[in-house]
PDB file of C-alpha atoms in Angstrom:
ATOM      1  CA  MET A   1      50.548  15.058 -47.179  1.00  0.00           C
ATOM      2  CA  GLY A   2      47.007  14.426 -48.346  1.00  0.00           C
ATOM      3  CA  PRO A   3      44.383  11.709 -48.009  1.00  0.00           C
ATOM      4  CA  LYS A   4      46.286   9.154 -50.117  1.00  0.00           C
ATOM      5  CA  ARG A   5      49.073   9.178 -47.533  1.00  0.00           C
ATOM      6  CA  ILE A   6      46.917   8.501 -44.494  1.00  0.00           C
ATOM      7  CA  ALA A   7      45.112   5.246 -43.726  1.00  0.00           C
ATOM      8  CA  TRP A   8      42.850   4.875 -40.727  1.00  0.00           C
ATOM      9  CA  ARG A   9      43.159   1.602 -38.771  1.00  0.00           C
ATOM     10  CA  TYR A  10      40.102   0.440 -36.853  1.00  0.00           C
ATOM     11  CA  ASP A  11      41.278  -2.744 -35.225  1.00  0.00           C
ATOM     12  CA  PRO A  12      41.176  -5.155 -33.648  1.00  0.00           C
ATOM     13  CA  VAL A  13      37.389  -5.311 -33.634  1.00  0.00           C
ATOM     14  CA  LEU A  14      36.512  -7.311 -30.521  1.00  0.00           C
ATOM     15  CA  LEU A  15      33.509  -7.869 -28.302  1.00  0.00           C
ATOM     16  CA  THR A  16      33.177  -7.421 -24.529  1.00  0.00           C
ATOM     17  CA  GLU A  17      30.282  -6.312 -22.334  1.00  0.00           C
ATOM     18  CA  THR A  18      31.469  -2.721 -22.947  1.00  0.00           C
ATOM     19  CA  TYR A  19      32.574  -3.035 -26.580  1.00  0.00           C
ATOM     20  CA  THR A  20      29.313  -4.297 -28.022  1.00  0.00           C
ATOM     21  CA  MET A  21      28.375  -4.317 -31.705  1.00  0.00           C
ATOM     22  CA  GLN A  22      26.303  -1.168 -31.117  1.00  0.00           C
ATOM     23  CA  HIS A  23      29.290   0.494 -29.438  1.00  0.00           C
ATOM     24  CA  HIS A  24      31.536  -0.279 -32.428  1.00  0.00           C
ATOM     25  CA  LEU A  25      29.059   0.996 -34.998  1.00  0.00           C
ATOM     26  CA  LYS A  26      28.477   4.233 -33.037  1.00  0.00           C
ATOM     27  CA  ALA A  27      32.200   4.840 -32.435  1.00  0.00           C
ATOM     28  CA  PHE A  28      33.058   3.975 -36.037  1.00  0.00           C
ATOM     29  CA  GLU A  29      30.505   6.477 -37.345  1.00  0.00           C
ATOM     30  CA  GLU A  30      31.750   9.252 -35.052  1.00  0.00           C
ATOM     31  CA  MET A  31      35.336   8.645 -36.177  1.00  0.00           C
ATOM     32  CA  ALA A  32      34.387   8.296 -39.851  1.00  0.00           C
ATOM     33  CA  GLN A  33      32.551  11.607 -39.832  1.00  0.00           C
ATOM     34  CA  THR A  34      35.591  13.356 -38.337  1.00  0.00           C
ATOM     35  CA  LEU A  35      38.285  11.602 -40.390  1.00  0.00           C
ATOM     36  CA  ALA A  36      36.623  11.355 -43.826  1.00  0.00           C
ATOM     37  CA  PRO A  37      38.064  14.621 -45.231  1.00  0.00           C
ATOM     38  CA  TYR A  38      41.606  13.609 -44.294  1.00  0.00           C
ATOM     39  CA  ILE A  39      41.893   9.930 -45.275  1.00  0.00           C
ATOM     40  CA  ASP A  40      41.347   7.798 -48.340  1.00  0.00           C
ATOM     41  CA  ARG A  41      40.738   4.424 -46.674  1.00  0.00           C
ATOM     42  CA  CYS A  42      40.008   2.538 -43.488  1.00  0.00           C
ATOM     43  CA  VAL A  43      41.601  -0.811 -42.702  1.00  0.00           C
ATOM     44  CA  PHE A  44      39.979  -3.070 -40.132  1.00  0.00           C
ATOM     45  CA  SER A  45      40.390  -6.582 -38.813  1.00  0.00           C
ATOM     46  CA  PHE A  46      38.648  -8.804 -36.322  1.00  0.00           C
ATOM     47  CA  VAL A  47      40.409  -9.906 -33.163  1.00  0.00           C
ATOM     48  CA  GLU A  48      42.534 -13.032 -33.476  1.00  0.00           C
ATOM     49  CA  MET A  49      42.182 -15.201 -30.417  1.00  0.00           C
ATOM     50  CA  HIS A  50      45.835 -15.666 -29.469  1.00  0.00           C
ATOM     51  CA  LYS A  51      46.389 -18.188 -26.664  1.00  0.00           C
ATOM     52  CA  LYS A  52      47.551 -15.516 -24.236  1.00  0.00           C
ATOM     53  CA  LEU A  53      44.307 -13.562 -24.654  1.00  0.00           C
ATOM     54  CA  LYS A  54      42.490 -16.183 -22.592  1.00  0.00           C
ATOM     55  CA  THR A  55      44.448 -15.036 -19.553  1.00  0.00           C
ATOM     56  CA  LYS A  56      45.169 -11.410 -20.495  1.00  0.00           C
ATOM     57  CA  MET A  57      41.619 -10.607 -21.651  1.00  0.00           C
ATOM     58  CA  PRO A  58      39.160 -13.065 -20.117  1.00  0.00           C
ATOM     59  CA  GLU A  59      36.420 -10.482 -20.750  1.00  0.00           C
ATOM     60  CA  LEU A  60      36.542 -11.154 -24.508  1.00  0.00           C
ATOM     61  CA  ILE A  61      33.374 -12.596 -26.017  1.00  0.00           C
ATOM     62  CA  PRO A  62      34.303 -14.846 -28.982  1.00  0.00           C
ATOM     63  CA  LEU A  63      33.050 -13.460 -32.285  1.00  0.00           C
ATOM     64  CA  THR A  64      30.717 -15.743 -34.198  1.00  0.00           C
ATOM     65  CA  GLN A  65      30.548 -15.673 -37.991  1.00  0.00           C
ATOM     66  CA  GLN A  66      27.157 -13.961 -37.671  1.00  0.00           C
ATOM     67  CA  ASP A  67      28.707 -11.286 -35.403  1.00  0.00           C
ATOM     68  CA  MET A  68      31.448 -10.658 -37.984  1.00  0.00           C
ATOM     69  CA  ASN A  69      28.914 -10.501 -40.832  1.00  0.00           C
ATOM     70  CA  THR A  70      26.707  -8.043 -38.923  1.00  0.00           C
ATOM     71  CA  LEU A  71      29.684  -5.841 -38.021  1.00  0.00           C
ATOM     72  CA  ALA A  72      31.112  -5.986 -41.558  1.00  0.00           C
ATOM     73  CA  GLU A  73      27.774  -4.954 -43.040  1.00  0.00           C
ATOM     74  CA  GLY A  74      27.396  -2.114 -40.524  1.00  0.00           C
ATOM     75  CA  LEU A  75      30.943  -0.827 -40.917  1.00  0.00           C
ATOM     76  CA  ASP A  76      30.627  -0.857 -44.703  1.00  0.00           C
ATOM     77  CA  ALA A  77      27.347   1.083 -44.579  1.00  0.00           C
ATOM     78  CA  VAL A  78      29.018   3.787 -42.481  1.00  0.00           C
ATOM     79  CA  ALA A  79      32.136   3.866 -44.675  1.00  0.00           C
ATOM     80  CA  ALA A  80      30.008   4.183 -47.819  1.00  0.00           C
ATOM     81  CA  LYS A  81      28.027   7.035 -46.246  1.00  0.00           C
ATOM     82  CA  TYR A  82      31.257   9.033 -45.827  1.00  0.00           C
ATOM     83  CA  GLY A  83      32.945   7.927 -49.061  1.00  0.00           C
ATOM     84  CA  ILE A  84      35.633   5.885 -47.304  1.00  0.00           C
ATOM     85  CA  PHE A  85      37.254   2.909 -49.055  1.00  0.00           C
ATOM     86  CA  LEU A  86      36.916   0.075 -46.525  1.00  0.00           C
ATOM     87  CA  GLN A  87      39.251  -2.892 -46.560  1.00  0.00           C
ATOM     88  CA  THR A  88      40.414  -5.749 -44.394  1.00  0.00           C
ATOM     89  CA  CYS A  89      43.978  -6.789 -43.752  1.00  0.00           C
ATOM     90  CA  GLY A  90      44.995 -10.021 -42.093  1.00  0.00           C
ATOM     91  CA  THR A  91      41.382 -11.022 -41.486  1.00  0.00           C
ATOM     92  CA  LYS A  92      40.310 -14.556 -42.197  1.00  0.00           C
ATOM     93  CA  GLY A  93      37.045 -14.670 -44.098  1.00  0.00           C
ATOM     94  CA  ASP A  94      35.554 -13.074 -47.186  1.00  0.00           C
ATOM     95  CA  PHE A  95      33.566  -9.883 -46.653  1.00  0.00           C
ATOM     96  CA  THR A  96      33.558  -8.703 -50.266  1.00  0.00           C
ATOM     97  CA  GLY A  97      29.827  -9.404 -50.388  1.00  0.00           C
ATOM     98  CA  TYR A  98      29.374  -6.364 -48.155  1.00  0.00           C
ATOM     99  CA  GLY A  99      31.469  -4.159 -50.439  1.00  0.00           C
ATOM    100  CA  ILE A 100      34.586  -4.553 -48.303  1.00  0.00           C
ATOM    101  CA  HIS A 101      37.847  -4.965 -50.193  1.00  0.00           C
ATOM    102  CA  ALA A 102      40.307  -7.710 -49.284  1.00  0.00           C
ATOM    103  CA  SER A 103      43.672  -6.042 -49.535  1.00  0.00           C
ATOM    104  CA  GLY A 104      46.864  -5.302 -47.688  1.00  0.00           C
ATOM    105  CA  CYS A 105      47.453  -2.201 -45.635  1.00  0.00           C
ATOM    106  CA  MET A 106      50.884  -1.797 -47.234  1.00  0.00           C
ATOM    107  CA  THR A 107      50.713  -2.617 -50.949  1.00  0.00           C
ATOM    108  CA  LEU A 108      52.733  -1.290 -53.866  1.00  0.00           C
ATOM    109  CA  ASP A 109      49.571   0.342 -55.244  1.00  0.00           C
ATOM    110  CA  ILE A 110      48.970   2.220 -51.991  1.00  0.00           C
ATOM    111  CA  LEU A 111      52.618   3.316 -51.704  1.00  0.00           C
ATOM    112  CA  GLY A 112      52.811   4.246 -55.388  1.00  0.00           C
ATOM    113  CA  ASN A 113      49.622   6.330 -55.322  1.00  0.00           C
ATOM    114  CA  ALA A 114      50.732   8.088 -52.136  1.00  0.00           C
ATOM    115  CA  ASN A 115      54.094   9.053 -53.623  1.00  0.00           C
ATOM    116  CA  GLN A 116      53.371   9.326 -57.386  1.00  0.00           C
ATOM    117  CA  ILE A 117      55.815   6.530 -58.267  1.00  0.00           C
ATOM    118  CA  GLN A 118      55.495   3.242 -60.131  1.00  0.00           C
ATOM    119  CA  PHE A 119      56.633  -0.148 -58.949  1.00  0.00           C
ATOM    120  CA  ARG A 120      57.347  -3.356 -60.813  1.00  0.00           C
ATOM    121  CA  ASN A 121      54.459  -5.826 -60.936  1.00  0.00           C
ATOM    122  CA  LEU A 122      55.322  -8.048 -57.962  1.00  0.00           C
ATOM    123  CA  LYS A 123      53.242 -10.584 -56.097  1.00  0.00           C
ATOM    124  CA  HIS A 124      52.505  -9.657 -52.499  1.00  0.00           C
ATOM    125  CA  ARG A 125      53.438 -12.518 -50.194  1.00  0.00           C
ATOM    126  CA  GLY A 126      52.038 -11.103 -46.980  1.00  0.00           C
ATOM    127  CA  THR A 127      53.265 -11.967 -43.517  1.00  0.00           C
ATOM    128  CA  ARG A 128      50.432 -14.228 -42.340  1.00  0.00           C
ATOM    129  CA  GLN A 129      47.159 -15.764 -43.522  1.00  0.00           C
ATOM    130  CA  GLY A 130      44.785 -13.126 -44.880  1.00  0.00           C
ATOM    131  CA  CYS A 131      47.583 -10.570 -45.289  1.00  0.00           C
ATOM    132  CA  LEU A 132      48.209  -9.223 -48.797  1.00  0.00           C
ATOM    133  CA  CYS A 133      50.923  -6.712 -47.870  1.00  0.00           C
ATOM    134  CA  ILE A 134      54.293  -6.385 -49.546  1.00  0.00           C
ATOM    135  CA  GLU A 135      57.362  -7.908 -47.958  1.00  0.00           C
ATOM    136  CA  SER A 136      58.634  -5.686 -45.159  1.00  0.00           C
ATOM    137  CA  ARG A 137      61.211  -5.582 -42.395  1.00  0.00           C
ATOM    138  CA  ASP A 138      60.271  -5.305 -38.751  1.00  0.00           C
ATOM    139  CA  ILE A 139      62.357  -2.741 -36.881  1.00  0.00           C
ATOM    140  CA  GLY A 140      60.941  -3.516 -33.452  1.00  0.00           C
ATOM    141  CA  ALA A 141      61.653  -6.146 -30.844  1.00  0.00           C
ATOM    142  CA  TYR A 142      59.459  -8.231 -28.575  1.00  0.00           C
ATOM    143  CA  ASN A 143      58.959  -7.129 -24.959  1.00  0.00           C
ATOM    144  CA  THR A 144      60.144  -3.541 -25.489  1.00  0.00           C
ATOM    145  CA  CYS A 145      56.991  -1.373 -25.512  1.00  0.00           C
ATOM    146  CA  LEU A 146      55.922   0.280 -22.254  1.00  0.00           C
ATOM    147  CA  ASN A 147      52.317   1.040 -23.287  1.00  0.00           C
ATOM    148  CA  GLY A 148      50.939  -2.200 -21.832  1.00  0.00           C
ATOM    149  CA  CYS A 149      48.117  -2.739 -24.338  1.00  0.00           C
ATOM    150  CA  LYS A 150      46.274  -5.906 -23.342  1.00  0.00           C
ATOM    151  CA  TYR A 151      45.854  -7.149 -26.920  1.00  0.00           C
ATOM    152  CA  CYS A 152      49.462  -6.577 -28.020  1.00  0.00           C
ATOM    153  CA  TYR A 153      51.103  -9.666 -29.498  1.00  0.00           C
ATOM    154  CA  ALA A 154      54.608  -8.199 -29.142  1.00  0.00           C
ATOM    155  CA  ASN A 155      54.673  -8.017 -25.349  1.00  0.00           C
ATOM    156  CA  LYS A 156      54.411 -11.453 -23.796  1.00  0.00           C
ATOM    157  CA  ASN A 157      55.337 -10.077 -20.398  1.00  0.00           C
ATOM    158  CA  PRO A 158      54.760  -6.379 -19.494  1.00  0.00           C
ATOM    159  CA  GLU A 159      57.306  -6.579 -16.663  1.00  0.00           C
ATOM    160  CA  LYS A 160      59.946  -7.766 -19.137  1.00  0.00           C
ATOM    161  CA  ALA A 161      59.339  -4.649 -21.262  1.00  0.00           C
ATOM    162  CA  PHE A 162      60.131  -2.403 -18.296  1.00  0.00           C
ATOM    163  CA  GLU A 163      63.190  -4.530 -17.522  1.00  0.00           C
ATOM    164  CA  ASN A 164      64.377  -4.257 -21.145  1.00  0.00           C
ATOM    165  CA  TYR A 165      63.842  -0.493 -21.196  1.00  0.00           C
ATOM    166  CA  GLN A 166      66.875   0.032 -18.963  1.00  0.00           C
ATOM    167  CA  TYR A 167      69.032  -1.211 -21.872  1.00  0.00           C
ATOM    168  CA  HIS A 168      67.709   1.419 -24.294  1.00  0.00           C
ATOM    169  CA  ASN A 169      70.275   4.003 -25.342  1.00  0.00           C
ATOM    170  CA  PRO A 170      68.855   6.774 -27.581  1.00  0.00           C
ATOM    171  CA  ALA A 171      72.332   7.326 -29.068  1.00  0.00           C
ATOM    172  CA  SER A 172      72.692   3.673 -30.093  1.00  0.00           C
ATOM    173  CA  PRO A 173      71.671   2.334 -33.530  1.00  0.00           C
ATOM    174  CA  LEU A 174      70.130  -0.653 -31.696  1.00  0.00           C
ATOM    175  CA  LEU A 175      66.747  -0.621 -29.998  1.00  0.00           C
ATOM    176  CA  LEU A 176      68.291  -2.265 -26.937  1.00  0.00           C
ATOM    177  CA  GLY A 177      71.932  -2.056 -25.940  1.00  0.00           C
ATOM    178  CA  ASN A 178      74.992  -0.986 -27.892  1.00  0.00           C
ATOM    179  CA  ILE A 179      77.151  -2.503 -30.604  1.00  0.00           C
ATOM    180  CA  THR A 180      80.216  -4.068 -29.043  1.00  0.00           C
ATOM    181  CA  PRO A 181      83.554  -5.015 -30.661  1.00  0.00           C
ATOM    182  CA  GLU A 182      82.485  -8.671 -30.505  1.00  0.00           C
ATOM    183  CA  ASP A 183      79.323  -8.036 -32.582  1.00  0.00           C
ATOM    184  CA  THR A 184      79.148  -8.710 -36.304  1.00  0.00           C
ATOM    185  CA  VAL A 185      77.018  -6.301 -38.315  1.00  0.00           C
ATOM    186  CA  THR A 186      75.708  -7.696 -41.600  1.00  0.00           C
ATOM    187  CA  GLN A 187      73.952  -5.555 -44.177  1.00  0.00           C
ATOM    188  CA  SER A 188      70.699  -7.184 -45.227  1.00  0.00           C
ATOM    189  CA  PRO A 189      70.282  -7.326 -49.023  1.00  0.00           C
ATOM    190  CA  GLN A 190      67.834  -4.703 -50.260  1.00  0.00           C
ATOM    191  CA  LYS A 191      66.195  -4.890 -53.690  1.00  0.00           C
ATOM    192  CA  SER A 192      64.406  -1.989 -55.270  1.00  0.00           C
ATOM    193  CA  PHE A 193      60.726  -2.500 -56.172  1.00  0.00           C
ATOM    194  CA  LEU A 194      60.786   0.549 -58.491  1.00  0.00           C
ATOM    195  CA  LYS A 195      59.776   0.053 -62.119  1.00  0.00           C
TER     196      LYS A 195
END
């Protein structure tokens, strides 16, 4: 364990009548004070206005560039106060002027430092704009989580998640269902990143 193995995520940062800028800065400071001895970084991102959010979260107040700048400056001041390395991941925009690092939440440097191993010098491709993470494999599936988070991009239909849950078998290697004789299982090629 140890701080290098734990990253704190504070995202998505969004605005509503309840989640105001003042609310975020107060909550962030309370969390930072508690978590600082146990973490080595905090990763944050601003809400991305997916199309479905217009119907799922009509209470969202669109963030202006000035809102993002004010929040970035405030979050960095709090992080600096508690000695927390603050970085973005998957956020469009440059906030390095506030001392915030543009990085990935899953980089070879982070993994190497957490596990005392060295990786080859590879370029991080990321999975979307603003993401600097290493290539990874998703082990989940859309419309399978029962938590019902309003912001979640992976559940397009909460009812469908409950419907899909009936196909979950804890003894199966699949998230949903079972392997049948008609299925073809193909091993995905795996390359080591170790130096």
